[in-house]
Each structure stands twice: as C-alpha cells, then as structure tokens.
mmCIF file of C-alpha atoms and ligand atoms in Angstrom:
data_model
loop_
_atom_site.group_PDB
_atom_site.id
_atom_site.type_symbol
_atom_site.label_atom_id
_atom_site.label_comp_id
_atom_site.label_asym_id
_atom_site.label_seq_id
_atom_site.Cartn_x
_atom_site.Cartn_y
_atom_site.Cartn_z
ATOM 1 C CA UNK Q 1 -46.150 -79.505 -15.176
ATOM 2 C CA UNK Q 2 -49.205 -80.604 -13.401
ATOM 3 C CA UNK Q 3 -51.671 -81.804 -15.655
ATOM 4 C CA UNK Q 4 -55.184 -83.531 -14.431
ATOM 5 C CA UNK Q 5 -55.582 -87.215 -14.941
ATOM 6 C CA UNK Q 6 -59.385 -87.592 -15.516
ATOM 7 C CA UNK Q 7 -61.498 -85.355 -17.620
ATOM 8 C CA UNK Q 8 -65.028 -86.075 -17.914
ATOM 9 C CA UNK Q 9 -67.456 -83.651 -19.008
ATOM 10 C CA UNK Q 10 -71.238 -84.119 -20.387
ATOM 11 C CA UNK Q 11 -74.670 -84.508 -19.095
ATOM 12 C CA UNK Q 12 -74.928 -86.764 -16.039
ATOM 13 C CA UNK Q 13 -71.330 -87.779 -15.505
ATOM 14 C CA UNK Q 14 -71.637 -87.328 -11.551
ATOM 15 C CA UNK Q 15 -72.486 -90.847 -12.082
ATOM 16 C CA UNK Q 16 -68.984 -92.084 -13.042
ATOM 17 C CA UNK Q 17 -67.454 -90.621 -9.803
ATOM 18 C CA UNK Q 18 -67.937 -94.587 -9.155
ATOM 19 C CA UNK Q 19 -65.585 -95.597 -11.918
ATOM 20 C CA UNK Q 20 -63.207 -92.578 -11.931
ATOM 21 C CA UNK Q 21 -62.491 -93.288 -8.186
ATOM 22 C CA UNK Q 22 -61.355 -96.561 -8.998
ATOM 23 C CA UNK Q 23 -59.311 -95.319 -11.875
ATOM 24 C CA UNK Q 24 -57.429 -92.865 -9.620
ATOM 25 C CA UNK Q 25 -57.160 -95.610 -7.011
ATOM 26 C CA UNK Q 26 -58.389 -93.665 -4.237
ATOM 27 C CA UNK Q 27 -59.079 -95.186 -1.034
ATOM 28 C CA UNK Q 28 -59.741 -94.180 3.258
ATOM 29 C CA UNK Q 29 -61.062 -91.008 4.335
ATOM 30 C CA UNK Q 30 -62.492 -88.086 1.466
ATOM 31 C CA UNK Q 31 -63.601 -84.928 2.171
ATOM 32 C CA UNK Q 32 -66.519 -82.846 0.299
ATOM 33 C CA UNK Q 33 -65.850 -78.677 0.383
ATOM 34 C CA UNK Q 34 -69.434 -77.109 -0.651
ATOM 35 C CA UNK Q 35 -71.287 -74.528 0.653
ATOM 36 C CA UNK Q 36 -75.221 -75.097 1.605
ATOM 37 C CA UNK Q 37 -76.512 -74.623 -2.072
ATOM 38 C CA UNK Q 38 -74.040 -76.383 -3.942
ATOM 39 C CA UNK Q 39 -74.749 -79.161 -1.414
ATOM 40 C CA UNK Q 40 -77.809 -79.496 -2.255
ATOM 41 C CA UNK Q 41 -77.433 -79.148 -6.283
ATOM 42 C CA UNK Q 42 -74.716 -81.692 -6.680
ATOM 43 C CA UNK Q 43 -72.502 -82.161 -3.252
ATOM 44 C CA UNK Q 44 -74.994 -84.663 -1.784
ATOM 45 C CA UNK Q 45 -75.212 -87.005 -5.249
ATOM 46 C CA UNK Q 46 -71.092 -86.908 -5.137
ATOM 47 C CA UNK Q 47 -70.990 -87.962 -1.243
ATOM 48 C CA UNK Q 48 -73.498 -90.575 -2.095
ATOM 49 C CA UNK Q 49 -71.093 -91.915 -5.229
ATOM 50 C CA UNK Q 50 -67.791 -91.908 -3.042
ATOM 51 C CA UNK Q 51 -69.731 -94.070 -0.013
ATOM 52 C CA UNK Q 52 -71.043 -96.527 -2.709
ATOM 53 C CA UNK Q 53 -66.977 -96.473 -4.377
ATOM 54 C CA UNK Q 54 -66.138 -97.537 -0.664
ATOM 55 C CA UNK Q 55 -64.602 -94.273 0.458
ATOM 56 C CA UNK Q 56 -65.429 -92.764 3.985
ATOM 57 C CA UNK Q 57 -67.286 -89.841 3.208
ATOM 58 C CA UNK Q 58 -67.209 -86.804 5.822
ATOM 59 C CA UNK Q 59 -68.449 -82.692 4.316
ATOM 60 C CA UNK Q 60 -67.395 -79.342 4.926
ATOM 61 C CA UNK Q 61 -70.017 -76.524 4.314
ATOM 62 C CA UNK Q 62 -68.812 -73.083 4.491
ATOM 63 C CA UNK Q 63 -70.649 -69.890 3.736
ATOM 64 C CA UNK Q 64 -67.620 -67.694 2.462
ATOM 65 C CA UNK Q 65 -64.159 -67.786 1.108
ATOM 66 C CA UNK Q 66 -62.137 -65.518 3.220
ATOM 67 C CA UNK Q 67 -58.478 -65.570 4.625
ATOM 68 C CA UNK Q 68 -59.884 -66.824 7.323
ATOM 69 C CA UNK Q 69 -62.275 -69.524 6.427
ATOM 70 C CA UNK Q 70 -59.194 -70.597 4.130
ATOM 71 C CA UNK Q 71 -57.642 -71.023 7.209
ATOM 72 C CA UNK Q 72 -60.685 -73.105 9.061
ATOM 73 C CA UNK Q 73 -60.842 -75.271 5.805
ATOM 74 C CA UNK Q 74 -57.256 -75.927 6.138
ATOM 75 C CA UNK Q 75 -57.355 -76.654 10.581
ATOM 76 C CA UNK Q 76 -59.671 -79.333 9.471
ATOM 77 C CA UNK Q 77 -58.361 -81.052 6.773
ATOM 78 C CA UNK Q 78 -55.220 -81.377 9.281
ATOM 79 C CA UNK Q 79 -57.601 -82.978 11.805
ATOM 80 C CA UNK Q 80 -59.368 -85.119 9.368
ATOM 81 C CA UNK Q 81 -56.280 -86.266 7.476
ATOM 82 C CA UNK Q 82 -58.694 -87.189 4.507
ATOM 83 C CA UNK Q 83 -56.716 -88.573 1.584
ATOM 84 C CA UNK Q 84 -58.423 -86.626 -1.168
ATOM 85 C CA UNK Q 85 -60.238 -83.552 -1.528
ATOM 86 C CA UNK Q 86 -63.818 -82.985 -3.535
ATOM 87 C CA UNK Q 87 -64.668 -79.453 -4.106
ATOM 88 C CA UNK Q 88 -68.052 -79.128 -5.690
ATOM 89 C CA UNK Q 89 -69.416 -75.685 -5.983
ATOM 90 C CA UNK Q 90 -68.834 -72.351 -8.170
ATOM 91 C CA UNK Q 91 -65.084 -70.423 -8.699
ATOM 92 C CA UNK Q 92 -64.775 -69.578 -5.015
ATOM 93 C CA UNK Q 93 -65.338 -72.954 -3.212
ATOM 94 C CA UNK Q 94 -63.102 -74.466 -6.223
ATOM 95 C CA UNK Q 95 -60.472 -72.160 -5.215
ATOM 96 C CA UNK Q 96 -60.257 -72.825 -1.725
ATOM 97 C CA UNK Q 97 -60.019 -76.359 -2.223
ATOM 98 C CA UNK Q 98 -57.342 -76.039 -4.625
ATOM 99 C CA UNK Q 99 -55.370 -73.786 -1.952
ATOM 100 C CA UNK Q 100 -56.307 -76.282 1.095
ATOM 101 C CA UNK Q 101 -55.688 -79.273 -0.846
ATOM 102 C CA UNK Q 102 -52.279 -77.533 -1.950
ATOM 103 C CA UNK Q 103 -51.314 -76.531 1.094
ATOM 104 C CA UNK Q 104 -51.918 -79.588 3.147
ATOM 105 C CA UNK Q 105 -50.259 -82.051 0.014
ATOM 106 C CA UNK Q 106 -53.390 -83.749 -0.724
ATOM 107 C CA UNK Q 107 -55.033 -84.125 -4.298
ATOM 108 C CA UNK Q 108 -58.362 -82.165 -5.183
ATOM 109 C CA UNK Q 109 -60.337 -83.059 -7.673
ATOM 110 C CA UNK Q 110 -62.622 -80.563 -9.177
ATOM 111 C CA UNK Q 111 -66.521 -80.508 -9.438
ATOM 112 C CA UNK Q 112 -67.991 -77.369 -10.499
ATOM 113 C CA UNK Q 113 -71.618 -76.655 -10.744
ATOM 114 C CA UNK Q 114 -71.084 -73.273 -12.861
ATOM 115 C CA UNK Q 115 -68.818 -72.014 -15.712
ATOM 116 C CA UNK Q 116 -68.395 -68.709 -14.503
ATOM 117 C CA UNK Q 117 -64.444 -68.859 -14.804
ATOM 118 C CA UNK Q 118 -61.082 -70.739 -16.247
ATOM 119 C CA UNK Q 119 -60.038 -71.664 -12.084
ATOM 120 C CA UNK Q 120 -62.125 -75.129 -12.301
ATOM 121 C CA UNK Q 121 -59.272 -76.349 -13.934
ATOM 122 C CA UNK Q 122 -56.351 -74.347 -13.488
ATOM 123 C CA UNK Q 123 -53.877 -74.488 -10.910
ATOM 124 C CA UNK Q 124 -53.958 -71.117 -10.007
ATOM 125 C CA UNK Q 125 -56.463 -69.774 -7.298
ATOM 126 C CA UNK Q 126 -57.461 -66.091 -5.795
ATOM 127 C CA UNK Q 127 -59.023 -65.563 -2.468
ATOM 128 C CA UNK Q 128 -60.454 -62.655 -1.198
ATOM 129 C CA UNK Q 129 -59.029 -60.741 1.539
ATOM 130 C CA UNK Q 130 -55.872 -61.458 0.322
ATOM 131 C CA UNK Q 131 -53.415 -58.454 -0.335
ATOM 132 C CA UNK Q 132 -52.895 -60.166 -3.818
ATOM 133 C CA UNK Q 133 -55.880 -59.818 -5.672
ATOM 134 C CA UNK Q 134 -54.724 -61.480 -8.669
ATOM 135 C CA UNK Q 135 -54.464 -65.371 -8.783
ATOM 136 C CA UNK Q 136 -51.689 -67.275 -6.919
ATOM 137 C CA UNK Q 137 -49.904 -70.937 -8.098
ATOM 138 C CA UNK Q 138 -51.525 -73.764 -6.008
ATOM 139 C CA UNK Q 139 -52.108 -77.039 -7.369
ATOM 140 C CA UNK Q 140 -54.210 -78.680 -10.710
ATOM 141 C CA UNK Q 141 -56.580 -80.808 -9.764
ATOM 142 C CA UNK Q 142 -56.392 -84.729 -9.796
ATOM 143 C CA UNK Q 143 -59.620 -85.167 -12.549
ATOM 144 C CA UNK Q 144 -62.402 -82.826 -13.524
ATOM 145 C CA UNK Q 145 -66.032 -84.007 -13.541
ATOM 146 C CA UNK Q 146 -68.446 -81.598 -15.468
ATOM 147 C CA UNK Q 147 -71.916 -82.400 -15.400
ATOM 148 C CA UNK Q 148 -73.603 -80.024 -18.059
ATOM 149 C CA UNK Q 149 -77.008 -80.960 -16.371
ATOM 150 C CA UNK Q 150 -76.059 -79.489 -13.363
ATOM 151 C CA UNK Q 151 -74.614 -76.588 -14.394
ATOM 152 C CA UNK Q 152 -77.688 -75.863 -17.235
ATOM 153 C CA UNK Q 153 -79.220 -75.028 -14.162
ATOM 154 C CA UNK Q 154 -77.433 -72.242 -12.672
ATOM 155 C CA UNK Q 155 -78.228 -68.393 -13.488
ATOM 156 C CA UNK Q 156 -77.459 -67.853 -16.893
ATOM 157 C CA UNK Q 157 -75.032 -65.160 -16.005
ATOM 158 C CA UNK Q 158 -72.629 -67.396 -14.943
ATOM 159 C CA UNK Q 159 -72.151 -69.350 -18.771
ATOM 160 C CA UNK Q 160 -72.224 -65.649 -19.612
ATOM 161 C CA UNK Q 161 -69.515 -64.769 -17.394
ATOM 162 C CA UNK Q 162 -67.278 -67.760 -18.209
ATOM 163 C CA UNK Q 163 -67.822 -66.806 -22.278
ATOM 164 C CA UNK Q 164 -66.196 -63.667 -21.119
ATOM 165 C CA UNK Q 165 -63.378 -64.728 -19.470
ATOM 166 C CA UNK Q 166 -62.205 -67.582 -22.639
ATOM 167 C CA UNK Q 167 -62.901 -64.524 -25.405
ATOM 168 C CA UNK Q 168 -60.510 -62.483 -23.568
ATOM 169 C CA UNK Q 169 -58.015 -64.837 -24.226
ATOM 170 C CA UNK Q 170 -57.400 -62.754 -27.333
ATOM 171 C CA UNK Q 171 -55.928 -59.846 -25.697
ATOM 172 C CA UNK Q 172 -54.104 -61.848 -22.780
ATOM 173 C CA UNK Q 173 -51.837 -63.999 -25.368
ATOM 174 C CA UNK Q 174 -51.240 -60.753 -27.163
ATOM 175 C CA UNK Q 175 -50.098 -58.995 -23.930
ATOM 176 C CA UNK Q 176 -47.519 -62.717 -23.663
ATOM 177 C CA UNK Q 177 -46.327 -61.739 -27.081
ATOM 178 C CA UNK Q 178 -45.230 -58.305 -26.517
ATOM 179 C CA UNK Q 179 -43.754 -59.266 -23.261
ATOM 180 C CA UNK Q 180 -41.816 -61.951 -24.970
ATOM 181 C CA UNK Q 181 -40.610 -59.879 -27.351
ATOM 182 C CA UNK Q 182 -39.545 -56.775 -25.504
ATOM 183 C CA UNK Q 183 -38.780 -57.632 -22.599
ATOM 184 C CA UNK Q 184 -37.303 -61.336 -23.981
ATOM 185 C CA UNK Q 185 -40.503 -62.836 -21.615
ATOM 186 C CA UNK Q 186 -40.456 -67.075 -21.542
ATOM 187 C CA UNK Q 187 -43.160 -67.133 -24.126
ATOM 188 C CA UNK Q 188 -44.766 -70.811 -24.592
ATOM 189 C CA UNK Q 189 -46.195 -71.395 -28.120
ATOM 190 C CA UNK Q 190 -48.480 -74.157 -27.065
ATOM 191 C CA UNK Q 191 -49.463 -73.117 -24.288
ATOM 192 C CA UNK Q 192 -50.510 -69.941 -25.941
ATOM 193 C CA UNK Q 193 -52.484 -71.711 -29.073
ATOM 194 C CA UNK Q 194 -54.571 -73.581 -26.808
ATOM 195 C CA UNK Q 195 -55.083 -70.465 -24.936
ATOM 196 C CA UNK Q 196 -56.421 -68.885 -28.386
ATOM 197 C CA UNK Q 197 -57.842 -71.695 -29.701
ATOM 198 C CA UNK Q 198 -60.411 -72.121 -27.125
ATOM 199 C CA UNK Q 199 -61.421 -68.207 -27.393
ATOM 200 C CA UNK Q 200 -61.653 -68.835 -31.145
ATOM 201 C CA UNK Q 201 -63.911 -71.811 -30.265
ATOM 202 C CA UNK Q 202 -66.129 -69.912 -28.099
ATOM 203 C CA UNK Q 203 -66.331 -67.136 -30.180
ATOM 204 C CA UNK Q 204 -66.826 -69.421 -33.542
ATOM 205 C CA UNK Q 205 -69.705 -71.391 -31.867
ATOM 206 C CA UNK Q 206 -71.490 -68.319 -29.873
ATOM 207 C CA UNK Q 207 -74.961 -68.775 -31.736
ATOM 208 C CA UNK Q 208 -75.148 -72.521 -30.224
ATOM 209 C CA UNK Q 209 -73.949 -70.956 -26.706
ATOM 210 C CA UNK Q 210 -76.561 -67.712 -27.079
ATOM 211 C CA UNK Q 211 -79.356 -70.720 -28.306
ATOM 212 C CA UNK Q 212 -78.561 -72.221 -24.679
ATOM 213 C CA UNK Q 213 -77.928 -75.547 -25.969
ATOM 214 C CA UNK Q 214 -76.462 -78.506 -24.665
ATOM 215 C CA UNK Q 215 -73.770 -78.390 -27.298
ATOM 216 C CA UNK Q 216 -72.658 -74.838 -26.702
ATOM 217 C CA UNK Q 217 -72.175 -75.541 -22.790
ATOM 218 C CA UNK Q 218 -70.062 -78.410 -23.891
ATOM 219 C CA UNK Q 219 -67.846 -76.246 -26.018
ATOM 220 C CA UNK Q 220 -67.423 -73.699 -23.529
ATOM 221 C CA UNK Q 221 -66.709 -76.260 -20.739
ATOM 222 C CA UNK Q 222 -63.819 -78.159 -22.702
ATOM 223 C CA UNK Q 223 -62.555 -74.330 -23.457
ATOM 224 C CA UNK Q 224 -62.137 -73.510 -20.124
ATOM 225 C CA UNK Q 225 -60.708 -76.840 -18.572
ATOM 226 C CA UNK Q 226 -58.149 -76.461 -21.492
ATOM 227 C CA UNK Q 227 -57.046 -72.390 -20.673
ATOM 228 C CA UNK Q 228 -56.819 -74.484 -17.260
ATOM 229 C CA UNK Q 229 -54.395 -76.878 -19.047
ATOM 230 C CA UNK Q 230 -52.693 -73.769 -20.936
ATOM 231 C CA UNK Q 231 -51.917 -72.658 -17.451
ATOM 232 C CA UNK Q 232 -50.380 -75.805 -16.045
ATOM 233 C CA UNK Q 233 -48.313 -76.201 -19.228
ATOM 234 C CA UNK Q 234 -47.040 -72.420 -18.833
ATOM 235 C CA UNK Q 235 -46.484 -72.703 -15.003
ATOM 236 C CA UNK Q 236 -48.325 -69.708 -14.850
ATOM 237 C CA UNK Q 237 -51.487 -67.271 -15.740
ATOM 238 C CA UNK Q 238 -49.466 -65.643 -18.598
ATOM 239 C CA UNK Q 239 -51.873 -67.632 -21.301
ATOM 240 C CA UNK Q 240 -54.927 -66.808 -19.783
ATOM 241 C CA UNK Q 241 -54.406 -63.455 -17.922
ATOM 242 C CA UNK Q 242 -52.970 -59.922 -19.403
ATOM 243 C CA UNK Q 243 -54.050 -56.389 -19.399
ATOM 244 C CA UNK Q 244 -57.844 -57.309 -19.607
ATOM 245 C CA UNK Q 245 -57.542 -59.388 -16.439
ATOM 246 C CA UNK Q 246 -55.311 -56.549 -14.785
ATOM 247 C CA UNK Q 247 -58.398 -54.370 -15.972
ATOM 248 C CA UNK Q 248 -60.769 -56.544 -14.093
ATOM 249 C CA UNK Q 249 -59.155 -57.086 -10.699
ATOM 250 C CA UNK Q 250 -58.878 -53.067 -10.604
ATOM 251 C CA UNK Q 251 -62.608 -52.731 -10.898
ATOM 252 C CA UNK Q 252 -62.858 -54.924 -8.088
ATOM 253 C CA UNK Q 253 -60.063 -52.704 -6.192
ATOM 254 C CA UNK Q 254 -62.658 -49.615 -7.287
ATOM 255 C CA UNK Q 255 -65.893 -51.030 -7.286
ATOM 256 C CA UNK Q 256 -67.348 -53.181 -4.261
ATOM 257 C CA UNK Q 257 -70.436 -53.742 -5.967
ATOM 258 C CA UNK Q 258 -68.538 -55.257 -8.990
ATOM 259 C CA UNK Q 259 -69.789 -57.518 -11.637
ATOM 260 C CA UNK Q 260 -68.358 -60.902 -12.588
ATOM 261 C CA UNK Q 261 -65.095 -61.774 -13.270
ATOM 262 C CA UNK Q 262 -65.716 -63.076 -16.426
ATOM 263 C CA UNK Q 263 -67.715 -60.088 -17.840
ATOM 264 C CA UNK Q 264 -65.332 -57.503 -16.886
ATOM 265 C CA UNK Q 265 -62.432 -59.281 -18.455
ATOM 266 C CA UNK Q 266 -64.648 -59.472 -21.430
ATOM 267 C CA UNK Q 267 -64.971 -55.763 -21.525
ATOM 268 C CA UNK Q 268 -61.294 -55.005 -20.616
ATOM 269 C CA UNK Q 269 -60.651 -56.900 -23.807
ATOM 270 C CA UNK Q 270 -62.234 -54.731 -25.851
ATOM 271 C CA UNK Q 271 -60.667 -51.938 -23.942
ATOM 272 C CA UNK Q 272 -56.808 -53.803 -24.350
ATOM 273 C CA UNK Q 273 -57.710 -55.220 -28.113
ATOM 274 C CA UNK Q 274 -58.425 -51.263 -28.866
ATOM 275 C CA UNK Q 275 -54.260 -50.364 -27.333
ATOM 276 C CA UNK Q 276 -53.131 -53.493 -28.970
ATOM 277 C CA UNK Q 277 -54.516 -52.007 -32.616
ATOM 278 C CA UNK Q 278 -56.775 -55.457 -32.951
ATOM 279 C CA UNK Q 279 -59.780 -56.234 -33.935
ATOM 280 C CA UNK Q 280 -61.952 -55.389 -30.792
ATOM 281 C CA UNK Q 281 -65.334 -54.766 -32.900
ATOM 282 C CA UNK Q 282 -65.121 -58.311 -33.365
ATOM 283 C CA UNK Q 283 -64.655 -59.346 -29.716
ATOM 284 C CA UNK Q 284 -67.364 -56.590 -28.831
ATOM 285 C CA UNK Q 285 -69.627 -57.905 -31.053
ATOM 286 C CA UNK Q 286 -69.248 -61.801 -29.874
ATOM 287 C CA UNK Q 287 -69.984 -60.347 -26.062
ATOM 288 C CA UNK Q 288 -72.736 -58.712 -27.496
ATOM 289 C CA UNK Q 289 -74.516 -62.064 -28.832
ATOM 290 C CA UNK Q 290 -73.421 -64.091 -26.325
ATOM 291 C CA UNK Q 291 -75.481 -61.419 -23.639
ATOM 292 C CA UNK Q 292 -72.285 -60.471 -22.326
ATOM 293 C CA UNK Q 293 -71.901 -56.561 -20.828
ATOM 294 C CA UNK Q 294 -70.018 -54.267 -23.398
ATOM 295 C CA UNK Q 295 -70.545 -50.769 -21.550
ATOM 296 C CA UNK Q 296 -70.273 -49.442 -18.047
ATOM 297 C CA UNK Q 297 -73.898 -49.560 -17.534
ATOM 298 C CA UNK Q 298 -74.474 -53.025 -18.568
ATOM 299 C CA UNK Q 299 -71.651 -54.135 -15.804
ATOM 300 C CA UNK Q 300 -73.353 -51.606 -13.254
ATOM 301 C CA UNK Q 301 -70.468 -49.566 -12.767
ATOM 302 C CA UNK Q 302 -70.025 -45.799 -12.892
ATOM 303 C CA UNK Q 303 -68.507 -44.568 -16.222
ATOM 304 C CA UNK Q 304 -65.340 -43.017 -14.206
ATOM 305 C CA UNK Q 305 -64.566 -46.182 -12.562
ATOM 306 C CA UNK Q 306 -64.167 -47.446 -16.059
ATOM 307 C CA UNK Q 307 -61.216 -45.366 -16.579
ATOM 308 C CA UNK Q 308 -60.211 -45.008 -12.673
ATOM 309 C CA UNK Q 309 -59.904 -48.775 -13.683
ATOM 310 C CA UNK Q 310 -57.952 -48.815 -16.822
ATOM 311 C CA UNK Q 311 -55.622 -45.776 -15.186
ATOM 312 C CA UNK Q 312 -54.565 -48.333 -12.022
ATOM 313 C CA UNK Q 313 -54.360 -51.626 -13.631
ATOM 314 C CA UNK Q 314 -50.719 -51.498 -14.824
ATOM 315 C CA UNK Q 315 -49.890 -50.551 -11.424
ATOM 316 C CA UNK Q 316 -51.795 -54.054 -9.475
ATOM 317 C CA UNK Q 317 -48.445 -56.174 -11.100
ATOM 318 C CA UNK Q 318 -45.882 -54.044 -12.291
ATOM 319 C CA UNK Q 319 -43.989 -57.440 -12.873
ATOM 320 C CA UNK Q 320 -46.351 -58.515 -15.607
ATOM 321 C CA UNK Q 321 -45.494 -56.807 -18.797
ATOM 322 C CA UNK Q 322 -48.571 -55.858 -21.051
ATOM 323 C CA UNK Q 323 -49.732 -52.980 -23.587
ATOM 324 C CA UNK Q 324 -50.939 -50.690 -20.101
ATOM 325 C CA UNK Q 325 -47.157 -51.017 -19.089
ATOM 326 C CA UNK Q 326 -45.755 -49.900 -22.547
ATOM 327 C CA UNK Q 327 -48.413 -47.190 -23.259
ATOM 328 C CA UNK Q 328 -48.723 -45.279 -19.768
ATOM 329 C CA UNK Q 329 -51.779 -44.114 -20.683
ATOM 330 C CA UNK Q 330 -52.230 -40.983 -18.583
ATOM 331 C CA UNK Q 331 -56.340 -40.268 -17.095
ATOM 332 C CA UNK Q 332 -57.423 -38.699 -20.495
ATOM 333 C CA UNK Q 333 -56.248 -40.702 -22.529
ATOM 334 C CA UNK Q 334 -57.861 -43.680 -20.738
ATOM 335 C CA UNK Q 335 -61.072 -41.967 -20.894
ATOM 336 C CA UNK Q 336 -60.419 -41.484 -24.585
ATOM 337 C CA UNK Q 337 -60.231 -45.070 -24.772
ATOM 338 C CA UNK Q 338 -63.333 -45.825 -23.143
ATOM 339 C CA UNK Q 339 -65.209 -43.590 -25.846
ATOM 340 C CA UNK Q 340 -63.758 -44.702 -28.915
ATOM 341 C CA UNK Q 341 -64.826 -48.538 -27.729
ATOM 342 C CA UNK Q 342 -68.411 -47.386 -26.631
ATOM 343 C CA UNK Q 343 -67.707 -48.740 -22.983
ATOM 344 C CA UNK Q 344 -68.737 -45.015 -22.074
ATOM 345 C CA UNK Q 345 -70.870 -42.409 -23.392
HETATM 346 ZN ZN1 ZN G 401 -59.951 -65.153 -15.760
#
C-alpha cells in the first residue's frame, strides 16, 4: 500500500514547497514535467521554491501525452538521473509523471493546477494511445500540494468535471459490491467508505461548490486526493471505477470529440444507478446544480453514441465484474435506458 506522505491543500500553499522539501528530505537534481501553460500558471513559482530549498532545478515542457512523448519523458529522466519528479499541470501531465516517475523508480510528487479528475492522487494513470484505455497501476505520489488559488483560476469546467467523477463514486462501489458478492470479488470495506464518503461530501456540500467558493473547492479537492487514497488502499481502481467509468472510456472509444472524463462518468452514473435500481434522480439532480451535463446534448454527443456507448462498455474489461456484465443489456434495451433517465429524448 502506497500511501502519500505530505498532503497540503489550501490557498497559496505553493509556498511551503520550501518546508515540505525539507520534510521529505529531498536533495541533488529535480525535475519539473509541465507543459507551456501550466508553466506559466504555477510550474515557474514551484522551480523557483525547489532552487531557493537548495535543489538543482532543470524543466521538461511537453505539448502532449502520447505513447510516445511517454517515452521522450522517460529517455530523459534516464539522462538526467534527477532524484525526484514534480509534475505540475492538469490529469494528463500528472499522469505521465506518475508513469515516468514509476517506471524509472523515482518519487513524483503531485502538483495539479485543475480538479478535473481523482488521478492527482491516485496511483493509477491512463495514457492515450495506449491499447488500454482504462487506467493502469503506476505509482502514488510522494506528497500532494493543492493550491486552491491556482486552480480557482482554471475553466470552470474542469471543478465541474472533477464533481462528476467523485459523485459517480455511488455507482462504482455498488458495481465492487455485486462483484464481491457474486463472483466472491476481494471487496475492501474501507477502502470503499472513503470512496462513498467523499461522493456523499461532494454531493452534501454542492450549493457551496455551485456558489464557486473557496470552501467548496476545498471539499472537492480533499474528496478527490482521498478516492486517490481509496485506490492505494485497494491496490486498485475497484473503489473509484465501475460500470459508469466503463461507460465513459467507451464514449471516448465512439466519440473523438468527447467531453470530459469527469462529466461522462457523471452521466454513466445515472445511466448504471438506473440498472443498479438506486436512486439516480438524486445523483441527476446533484449534476444538475453543480452545472454538470445530464443529457447527450449537454456532453455534445449524438444520442446513439449514448447507447452505442452503454452497449460496448461491458465488453472494454470483461475482467471487471459490474451490473453491464450481469444484465447484458442487448441495443434496445440500452436505448430504453437512456429514455427512462432523460440522457436522450
Ligand atoms: Zn475517474
């Protein structure tokens, strides 16, 4: 069980890179992954706190996350031997330091300047290009550092997006349940009440996150970092991810103009909530005043790709048991579906 060692969220805590540096004892060469924007937002400030904490400070700036930039990211950090890896940026550039870092037995420690998904603190990471397009096991990162005020000022969308991806938490520890009991599934009760706790969180406080304030950013933050934590205590996605995420990565498969990840697991959880026999006017309704899309048009997609979506995503991991797998919903009935939630008209 990996667990991070420094977890420091609020507004302004770029600051005590300083301090948490000399906590970790880290020393010699560090490396900042960003790409041009995130440089500019936040990666700059960091590389100017590591030099002042005494490290040698060299960047990376990359432009995409593909196979093969993974690949450049990871010829470099075996040229540059640096002793610890920053990643500052959005869900992408956190992954692919988490996979680098992993890969070349380094620690990473995570900076992200949005909320857009549960990855800045997991230890699981997805790259694209990959013929998995679900996430893969990698490593947690070293310490966390969240500042709010930096990530207050990225789109909207992205606190949206992350919202989206906690709430369907409901539907994913469900999915763990049935697994567990039908298929006699390792099932981790702790793992899986921190999992729901943080949804209920989220969904408890969505006024204050709606209101945009400080407060509600905080909430969701600390909800993430611990479905991060649920993952690294389960050794896998099983807390976090289930038929809604399934749901999601097929729209991607289907859809190359996709939205978020975070919005389309929220509305595969009011798709998977509806098989599950929950209460998914309740999780449709918390999207709803959050901002969040609840209907093909609001995510940009085509009503059929909706169900082309909920048809195919049993089939991305046959391995990971979840209501699609024990229903075998057949094309109409998945469009039923779709109706009786409003996702489609
Ligand atoms: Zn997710």
């Amino acid at each position: 069980m990996q667990l991070p060692r420094e977890v420091i969220v609020g507004k302004g805590t770029l600051a005590r890179l300083p301090e948490v540096v000399k906590r970790l004892g880290l020393k010699g060469k560090a490396l900042v992954l960003s790409d041009a924007q995130c440089y500019e937002i936040a990666g700059k400030t960091v590389s100017g706190f590591l030099e002042q904490s005494g490290l040698t400070v060299d960047f990376l700036l990359v432009k995409s996350m593909t196979v093969d930039d993974l690949i450049k990211v990871e010829e470099q950090l075996k040229d540059q031997k640096p002793r610890v890896l920053f990643g500052v940026g959005g869900g992408t550039i956190i992954d692919a330091a988490k996979l680098s870092s992993a890969s070349q037995n380094i620690p990473f420690v995570s900076i992200p300047t949005t909320v857009s998904h549960d990855g800045i603190a997991s230890p699981l990471a997805s790259i694209k290009g990959s013929d998995k397009p679900y996430s893969i096991l990698a490593q947690a990162p070293m310490a966390i550092i969240a500042d709010t005020e930096v990530i207050a000022n990225a789109p909207w969308r992205f606190v949206v997006s992350g919202c989206g991806d906690v709430i369907s938490k409901f539907t994913a520890v469900k999915d763990w349940k049935l697994a567990h009991l039908e298929k006699g599934e390792y099932y981790g009760g702790y793992a899986a009440s921190l999992a729901l706790m943080s949804a209920k969180l989220v969904s408890e406080n969505a006024n204050l996150i709606a209101e945009k304030k400080n407060e509600g950013l905080r909430i969701l933050l600390e909800a993430l970092i611990s479905c991060g934590v649920a993952m690294s205590i389960a050794g896998s996605s099983r807390p976090c991810s289930g038929s809604e995420h399934l749901f999601s990565h097929a729209l991607d498969i289907i859809n190359s103009n996709h939205a978020i990840h975070g919005e389309q697991c929220g509305v595969g959880s009011i798709l998977t909530s509806f098989l599950h026999g929950s209460n998914w006017q309740k999780i449709k309704s918390t999207l709803k005043q959050i901002g969040a899309p609840t209907t093909a048009q609001e995510l940009g997609v085509k009503d059929m790709d909706i169900v082309k979506a909920l048809q195919m995503a049993a089939h991305i991991r046959p391995e990971r048991y979840t209501i699609l797998h024990k229903l075998n919903l057949n094309f109409d009935a998945c469009e039923t579906v779709a109706r009786a939630t409003g996702i489609i008209s």
